[in-house]
Structure formats: C-alpha cells, structure tokens
Amino acid sequence: MIPASYTFRNVTKHKVTSTLTIFGVGLVVFVFTAVLMLAHGLFATLVATGSDDNVVIIRKASQSEVTSIIMREQADIVSTFPEIKLGQDNKPLFTNELYVLISLVKRDDDGSSNVTVRGVTEKSMEMRPDIKILEGRMYQPGTAEIIAGKSISNRFKGCKVGEQVRFGSRDWTVVGVFDAAGSAFDSEIWGDIEQMMDAFRRPVYSSLTMKLNDPASLAAVTSRIEGDLRLQLEAKPEKEYYAAQSTATTQFIMIVGVAICIIFSFGAIVGAMITMYAAVANRTKEIGTLRSLGFSRLAILRTFLFESFVISLAGGIIGLAGASFLRFVEVSTVNFNTFSELAFNFRLNGPTIISAIVFAVVMGFLGGFLPAVRASRLKIVDSLRAT
Amino acid sequence: MAQALVQVRGVSKSYYRDSLEIPVLRNISFDIPEGEFLALMGPSGSGKTTLLNLISGIDQPSGGDLVVAGENIARMSEGQLAKWRSQHIGLVFQFYNLLPVLTAFENVELPLLLYKLSKADRRKRVETALTIVGLGDRMDHYPRQLSGGQEQRVAIARAIVTDPTLLLADEPTGDLDKVSAEEIMTLLSRLNKEFNKTIVMVTHDPRAAEKAHSIRNLDKGELA
C-alpha cells in the first residue's frame, strides 16, 4: 500500500488548489446541510408540538384545524369517553379549542403575516406540560386577555407583555408570554375560548384534544367515534397530526433545496475533477516511479481516489461545521397546511450529518474517479519520461 | 557452467506511430552472468534505455525471450510483472525519481511496503540501506533538503533495500557533477564487489563505464 502520508502531504503541499476544491465542496455541503436542517427543523418543531398520549379530534376529512368544525353537542359526547385520563382535580384531561387565523403586522418591516389565534380552556395548559409562562401571567378567563408564544411576541407588533393587539373587533391585552419548548405553539396566541368564539362569532370548535389513560386505547376511541353516527369526526395521535402538518412544506423545501444542491454539486464535482486531473498531470513521473517499484495499477487507483476522498471529506466537514452554526438561527415560514406563520430553528441530527458526509464523499468519488483511472492506466515507460 | 542470471534471446522492440513501425531493438541476444557489472553504452537513440526497461520488466519486448533469475518475463502479465519487479529488481534513475513529499527514510521504505514485514523490520532494513550509502544521518531529510549526489544515494538505498537480484541503473551519474558522479560510481562498485550485486548500467560517460567489468555497445538497436 502506498502510504497515506503520501496523500495527506500532497493535499497540503498544493495549498491553493486543495483549498479551493475543499471550499467548493464545503459550500455545496453547507447548502445541502442547511436544506436538510431546515426541513428537519420544521418537521421536528411540528412533531414536538404533540404529546405521545394526546389525541386530536377534528372533523372527518379535514386535513387540519383550519377547515374543521365540531359542534358543542359533539364535543360534549366525546368528553364523556372513558378512555380520557383524569387530571389532579379529577376532571377529564379534555379540551375543546378554536383555531382562527388573523393578520398581524411584523415588528421589523411593517409587513403582515398570518398568525394563529387559539381559543383554549383551563385544561389546555395542563395537557401540554412543556408549555411554561416565560413572562407575565396566565390570562384571566372571561376577559379580553391573551398570552403570546415567544416567537410571536418577538416578531409581531403589539404582542409583548402590556401591549395591545386588535382582532375580532376587540382590543386584547397581552398579559403573558409563554415558551412552548420550540414547538409550533410558540407561534400562536392563546386566549379564553368563550371570549374568542364570541369575538369571532364562531359557535363551533375547531378541534378537541384528549389525554388518554393509555396510548394504546386510541383504537377504542376511534371505534367509539366510528360507532356513533352523530360524530362525523376523526381521531389522530397528536404527534402524527402535527407531523402530517409539516409534510407539504417539508416536501417543498426538500424538492427545491435538493434540486439546487444537485445543480451546485456538478460544479463541485467538476472542480474536484480538475484538481485531480492536475494532480495526475503534475505527478505523472511519480506514478511511473511507484509502478516501476512494483505498485500495481489498483494501488495507484486507490491512492488517487483516496486523495479525492480526503479533499471531499475535508470539504464535507467544513461545510457541515459551518452549517451547524445555523442551529442558532430562527426562521419563519408559512405552513402550507394551515397558512399560518410558523417559526422554527435549523436542526442538526444524526441522519443529516451522515447524509452531508455521504454527499461530500460521493462528490469526491465522482470527481476523482476518472482522474484516478487515468493515473492507473498510464504506461510506466511513458510516465517515467514525463518532466 | 552455471546458467546466466539474465538471458536475452532474440529480443526485439518496436514502437508504432500511427501505423508506422519504428524498430528500436533488433534481434538482441546476450547473457549477463551473476555478479556481473555491465555497462551498456551507445549513442542517443541506440536503444540502451529500452533494453534496460525490458530487462527490468517495466516494458515488454515485441519479440524474443527474456529470462531473468530463471523466469521468462517476456510472457508475464502486467500484474505478474509488477510483483516480479518488487522481488527481483532495484532501479536507479538519472533524475533520482524520489517522491518529494516523502523523507529519505520514507522513500527508501516504499518498496518494503509491498512485503509483509513488521514496522520494526522495515525500519531496520531502511536504516541498513541508508547506512550503506552513507546517509544514516539524513533519514528525516526531504529530497529538496539534499544535494543531487545525496538524492541519488537515497535512490540507490531504495533500490537495494529489498536485496534485489538485479540492480539496473539508467544514467546514474547523468545529472551529477564530477565529484558526486565519482562517489556514486564508487558506491555502485562497492555494491558489486562487497555485496555481489549484479548491476546493469546504461551510461554515456566513459569514466563511469570504466568501473564496470564489461561494456556492451548498442548502435541502431543492435549489439555492436
């Protein structure tokens, strides 16, 4: 085997070409990783919105709460299901909620965007223990007080504690800001459901949420709903419901992002190929020497492929390292399923790291293969004559 | 009488430019006994280096047989030749052909990487080879930190480190000043006399050829 030090020292010896190629691969890996982090961040944010033992019920065939309507009578029937867990006060952990989209003005550019307003009950908070009041206090039921998710509070006018925001023909006072642990609830405004239904003149709920005694009893809830003709409803695990909310947007990001990355990657592959062809041309005599010493064609092929691998891996690591800083960046987008603004962070996970490194190595392999084959096929006598 | 170490039998070599055949060697036959120090001389283009390349197995004849150390290398595949070279041939080039990113030690160690040897064994052999050529104190130097004569001595150490059957040198003094050339020729003579190495050397330099036991002249691809 030709020693690995031969490869490493050649990479560091040709600093300019190696650095440019590493930078090119790194840039593509950066974009690729950013796309995956973006898609995963969106997905993870929505999945984190659900709890394992919570079940969301919406109108049958509704894809989301936006298009769901549930009558008070239907909610009353569901609230009596025996599968519902009881809270500390011995009351069912069950909540009916209203989901309305309003338009609010952003703090930074005066543009407006859709924001989710959720009418909630006293049980809503208890059923989502990850949600904590960060600043101020909980709203008083029966008043025009609201609490805002921290993403909304930071980005929209009138949403900080003590400020007022107008919607549903009323002025609402923000009395608290809550932290929903990076979930989609961070991008919502919560208030008393009865006040909200009155303000928006909506006599119906959008969704029901129940906490189960046992997550396995979902089948029993489903069959109970299907067995009752008055209930044209559909029950889904909360996590599954919110994961489905991410599908359209995640797919859009992935398709556009990955397509862009593939186009970029051609540039990086050509860059790696030029670098490796130059390496073969500059070291033709060395190749002849190695072959004359007894190293096989395969050993030469392996050495040049390894060099391409080292360059692309270095680019991959640099691109990945650069992209990892995006974790500290919060972005927002319109969720294509609910048409509301959703804030989330880029998230780096194991599969993203592996995908980025594999992507880099594949680029290196594709860029290095032809030059390595050329190196291995050089005739010894001809290569020894090279200057 | 013992069989010659190298038997060249009716060897010819032609190159082709488009469809035009250019004969370089024509029906060459001669023997090289073991322990010989042979100088191949002749004008440029006479086929000296081509003949050396054929004996070393880095090129193959168009016709004839070449038996080296009992094996007919004219009939070997490229893979077999690579393995055979690593076991039997030590090559010294006019321009040393050291790998610039490797130290003297690493350059000399290269041929040993084709053998199943422990790191300690390799170190011992490399140190011995570099000591023989008088560079035991320059093991960690890179080629650019050595003079031309020293580089050529590293190249000779690389050629002898596997204790090859045959040492082949192509113009080993061609790129050196007079003093360095003299040192290299003294070293090759010593390898021949003290270590009984069979050496075939291509040279233009009559002073270098004087160190050889015998001289063969090539002219227009034929033995003169």
Coordinates of C-alpha atoms in Angstrom, one line a residue, chain A residues 52-300:
Chain A
D52 CA -47.4 10.8 22.9
D53 CA -50.6 10.2 24.9
N54 CA -52.7 13.1 23.5
V55 CA -55.2 12.6 20.7
V56 CA -56.5 15.3 18.4
I57 CA -60.0 15.0 17.1
I58 CA -61.1 17.0 14.0
R59 CA -63.9 16.8 11.6
K60 CA -63.7 13.8 9.3
A61 CA -61.8 14.5 6.1
S62 CA -60.4 17.8 7.4
Q63 CA -56.7 18.0 6.9
S64 CA -56.2 20.5 9.7
E65 CA -58.0 22.5 12.3
V66 CA -58.3 25.4 9.8
T67 CA -61.1 23.5 7.9
S68 CA -62.5 21.6 10.9
I69 CA -65.9 22.3 12.6
I70 CA -67.0 20.5 15.7
M71 CA -70.4 21.2 17.3
R72 CA -70.8 21.7 21.0
E73 CA -73.0 18.7 21.2
Q74 CA -70.4 16.5 19.5
A75 CA -67.7 17.8 22.0
D76 CA -70.0 17.0 24.9
I77 CA -70.4 13.4 23.7
V78 CA -66.6 12.9 23.2
S79 CA -65.8 14.5 26.6
T80 CA -67.5 11.6 28.3
F81 CA -65.3 8.9 26.8
P82 CA -64.0 6.6 29.5
E83 CA -60.5 6.4 27.8
I84 CA -59.8 10.0 28.8
K85 CA -57.4 10.4 31.7
L86 CA -58.5 12.3 34.7
G87 CA -56.5 15.3 36.0
Q88 CA -55.4 16.1 39.5
D89 CA -58.8 17.8 40.1
N90 CA -60.5 14.5 39.0
K91 CA -61.8 16.2 35.8
P92 CA -61.1 14.7 32.4
L93 CA -58.0 16.0 30.6
F94 CA -60.0 17.1 27.7
T95 CA -60.1 20.5 25.9
N96 CA -62.0 21.9 23.0
E97 CA -60.2 24.6 21.1
L98 CA -60.9 27.2 18.4
Y99 CA -58.4 27.8 15.7
V100 CA -58.5 31.1 13.8
L101 CA -56.1 32.9 11.6
I102 CA -55.6 36.6 11.9
S103 CA -53.2 39.0 10.2
L104 CA -50.7 40.9 12.3
V105 CA -48.0 43.5 11.5
K106 CA -44.4 42.5 11.9
R107 CA -42.1 44.5 14.1
D108 CA -39.1 44.7 11.7
D109 CA -40.5 45.5 8.3
D110 CA -44.2 46.6 8.8
G111 CA -45.2 43.7 6.6
S112 CA -48.1 41.5 7.8
S113 CA -48.4 37.8 8.1
N114 CA -51.0 35.2 9.2
V115 CA -50.8 34.3 12.9
T116 CA -52.7 31.5 14.7
V117 CA -55.1 32.5 17.5
R118 CA -56.1 29.6 19.6
G119 CA -59.1 29.7 21.9
V120 CA -58.2 27.4 24.8
T121 CA -59.6 26.1 28.1
E122 CA -58.2 25.8 31.5
K123 CA -57.1 22.3 30.7
S124 CA -55.1 23.2 27.6
M125 CA -52.0 24.2 29.5
E126 CA -52.2 21.2 31.9
M127 CA -52.4 18.8 28.9
R128 CA -49.2 20.3 27.5
P129 CA -46.8 20.3 30.4
D130 CA -43.9 21.5 28.3
I131 CA -45.5 24.9 27.9
K132 CA -44.4 27.4 30.6
I133 CA -45.2 31.0 31.2
L134 CA -42.0 32.9 30.5
E135 CA -43.0 36.4 31.3
G136 CA -46.1 38.0 32.9
R137 CA -49.0 35.7 33.9
M138 CA -51.8 33.4 32.5
Y139 CA -54.9 35.2 31.1
Q140 CA -57.9 35.6 33.2
P141 CA -60.9 33.5 31.9
G142 CA -63.8 35.6 30.8
T143 CA -61.6 38.7 30.0
A144 CA -60.0 40.1 26.8
E145 CA -56.6 39.0 28.0
I146 CA -54.3 36.9 25.9
I147 CA -50.9 35.2 26.2
A148 CA -48.5 35.1 23.2
G149 CA -46.0 32.4 22.2
K150 CA -42.4 33.7 22.5
S151 CA -41.8 33.7 18.7
I152 CA -44.9 35.7 18.1
S153 CA -44.1 38.1 20.9
N154 CA -40.7 38.8 19.4
R155 CA -41.7 39.3 15.8
F156 CA -45.2 41.0 15.8
K157 CA -46.2 44.4 16.9
G158 CA -48.5 44.6 20.0
C159 CA -47.5 41.2 21.3
K160 CA -45.2 42.0 24.2
V161 CA -46.5 41.9 27.7
G162 CA -48.5 45.0 28.4
E163 CA -49.2 45.8 24.8
Q164 CA -52.5 45.6 23.0
V165 CA -53.4 43.9 19.7
R166 CA -56.7 44.3 17.8
F167 CA -58.5 41.4 16.2
G168 CA -62.1 40.1 16.2
S169 CA -63.4 43.7 16.6
R170 CA -61.8 43.9 20.1
D171 CA -58.6 45.1 21.7
W172 CA -56.8 42.3 23.5
T173 CA -54.2 42.9 26.2
V174 CA -51.1 40.7 26.2
V175 CA -50.6 39.7 29.9
G176 CA -48.1 36.9 29.4
V177 CA -45.5 35.3 27.1
F178 CA -45.2 31.5 27.0
D179 CA -42.4 29.2 26.0
A180 CA -43.6 26.1 24.2
A181 CA -40.2 24.4 24.1
G182 CA -39.6 25.0 20.4
S183 CA -43.0 23.6 19.3
A184 CA -45.5 25.2 16.9
F185 CA -47.4 26.6 19.9
D186 CA -44.6 29.1 20.2
S187 CA -46.1 30.7 17.0
E188 CA -49.6 31.0 18.5
I189 CA -51.7 33.4 20.6
W190 CA -53.8 31.9 23.2
G191 CA -56.9 33.3 25.0
D192 CA -60.1 32.2 26.6
I193 CA -62.1 30.1 24.1
E194 CA -65.5 31.5 25.1
Q195 CA -64.2 35.1 24.6
M196 CA -62.7 34.1 21.2
M197 CA -65.8 32.3 20.0
D198 CA -67.8 35.4 20.9
A199 CA -65.4 37.8 19.2
F200 CA -65.1 35.8 16.0
R201 CA -68.8 34.9 16.1
R202 CA -68.0 31.2 15.7
P203 CA -70.4 29.0 17.7
V204 CA -68.3 25.9 16.9
Y205 CA -65.0 24.4 17.9
S206 CA -62.1 23.6 15.6
S207 CA -60.6 20.7 17.4
L208 CA -60.9 18.5 20.5
T209 CA -57.8 17.2 22.4
M210 CA -57.9 14.5 25.0
K211 CA -55.2 12.8 27.1
L212 CA -55.5 9.0 27.1
N213 CA -55.2 6.8 30.1
D214 CA -53.1 4.6 27.9
P215 CA -51.8 5.5 24.4
A216 CA -52.9 2.0 23.3
S217 CA -56.6 2.9 23.8
L218 CA -56.6 5.1 20.7
A219 CA -58.2 2.2 18.8
A220 CA -61.0 2.1 21.3
V221 CA -61.6 5.9 20.9
T222 CA -61.5 5.5 17.1
S223 CA -64.1 2.7 17.2
R224 CA -66.2 4.6 19.6
I225 CA -66.3 7.6 17.3
E226 CA -67.0 5.5 14.2
G227 CA -69.7 3.7 16.0
D228 CA -71.6 6.9 16.8
L229 CA -73.3 8.4 13.7
R230 CA -73.6 11.7 15.4
L231 CA -69.9 12.0 15.4
Q232 CA -68.5 12.6 11.9
L233 CA -65.1 13.0 13.4
E234 CA -61.6 11.6 13.1
A235 CA -59.1 10.9 15.9
K236 CA -55.3 11.0 15.4
P237 CA -52.4 10.8 17.8
E238 CA -51.3 14.4 18.4
K239 CA -47.7 13.7 17.2
E240 CA -49.0 12.2 14.0
Y241 CA -51.4 15.0 13.4
Y242 CA -48.7 17.7 13.7
A243 CA -46.1 15.6 11.7
A244 CA -48.7 15.5 8.9
Q245 CA -48.9 19.3 9.1
S246 CA -45.2 19.5 8.1
T247 CA -45.5 17.3 5.1
A248 CA -46.3 19.8 2.4
T249 CA -43.8 22.5 3.5
T250 CA -41.1 19.9 4.2
Q251 CA -41.5 18.3 0.8
F252 CA -41.4 21.7 -0.9
I253 CA -38.1 22.6 1.0
M254 CA -36.6 19.2 0.2
I255 CA -37.5 19.2 -3.5
V256 CA -36.4 22.7 -4.2
G257 CA -33.4 22.5 -1.9
V258 CA -32.1 19.2 -3.0
A259 CA -32.6 20.2 -6.7
I260 CA -30.5 23.3 -6.1
C261 CA -27.8 21.2 -4.3
I262 CA -27.6 18.7 -7.1
I263 CA -27.1 21.5 -9.6
F264 CA -24.4 23.0 -7.3
S265 CA -22.8 19.6 -6.9
F266 CA -22.0 19.5 -10.6
G267 CA -19.8 22.5 -10.1
A268 CA -18.1 20.9 -7.1
I269 CA -17.6 17.6 -8.9
V270 CA -16.1 19.4 -11.9
G271 CA -13.8 21.3 -9.5
A272 CA -12.7 18.1 -7.8
M273 CA -12.1 16.5 -11.2
I274 CA -10.0 19.4 -12.4
T275 CA -7.9 19.3 -9.3
M276 CA -7.4 15.6 -9.5
Y277 CA -6.5 15.7 -13.2
A278 CA -4.0 18.4 -12.4
A279 CA -2.6 16.2 -9.6
V280 CA -2.2 13.3 -12.0
A281 CA -0.6 15.5 -14.6
N282 CA 1.8 17.0 -12.1
R283 CA 2.8 13.6 -10.6
T284 CA 3.0 11.5 -13.8
K285 CA 6.7 10.8 -13.1
E286 CA 5.9 9.8 -9.5
I287 CA 3.2 7.4 -10.8
G288 CA 5.8 5.9 -13.1
T289 CA 8.3 5.5 -10.3
L290 CA 5.7 3.9 -8.0
R291 CA 4.7 1.5 -10.7
S292 CA 8.3 0.6 -11.5
L293 CA 8.9 -0.2 -7.9
G294 CA 6.2 -2.8 -8.1
F295 CA 3.0 -1.0 -7.0
S296 CA 0.0 -2.2 -9.0
R297 CA -2.5 -0.2 -11.1
L298 CA -5.0 -0.8 -8.4
A299 CA -2.7 0.7 -5.8
I300 CA -2.4 3.8 -7.9

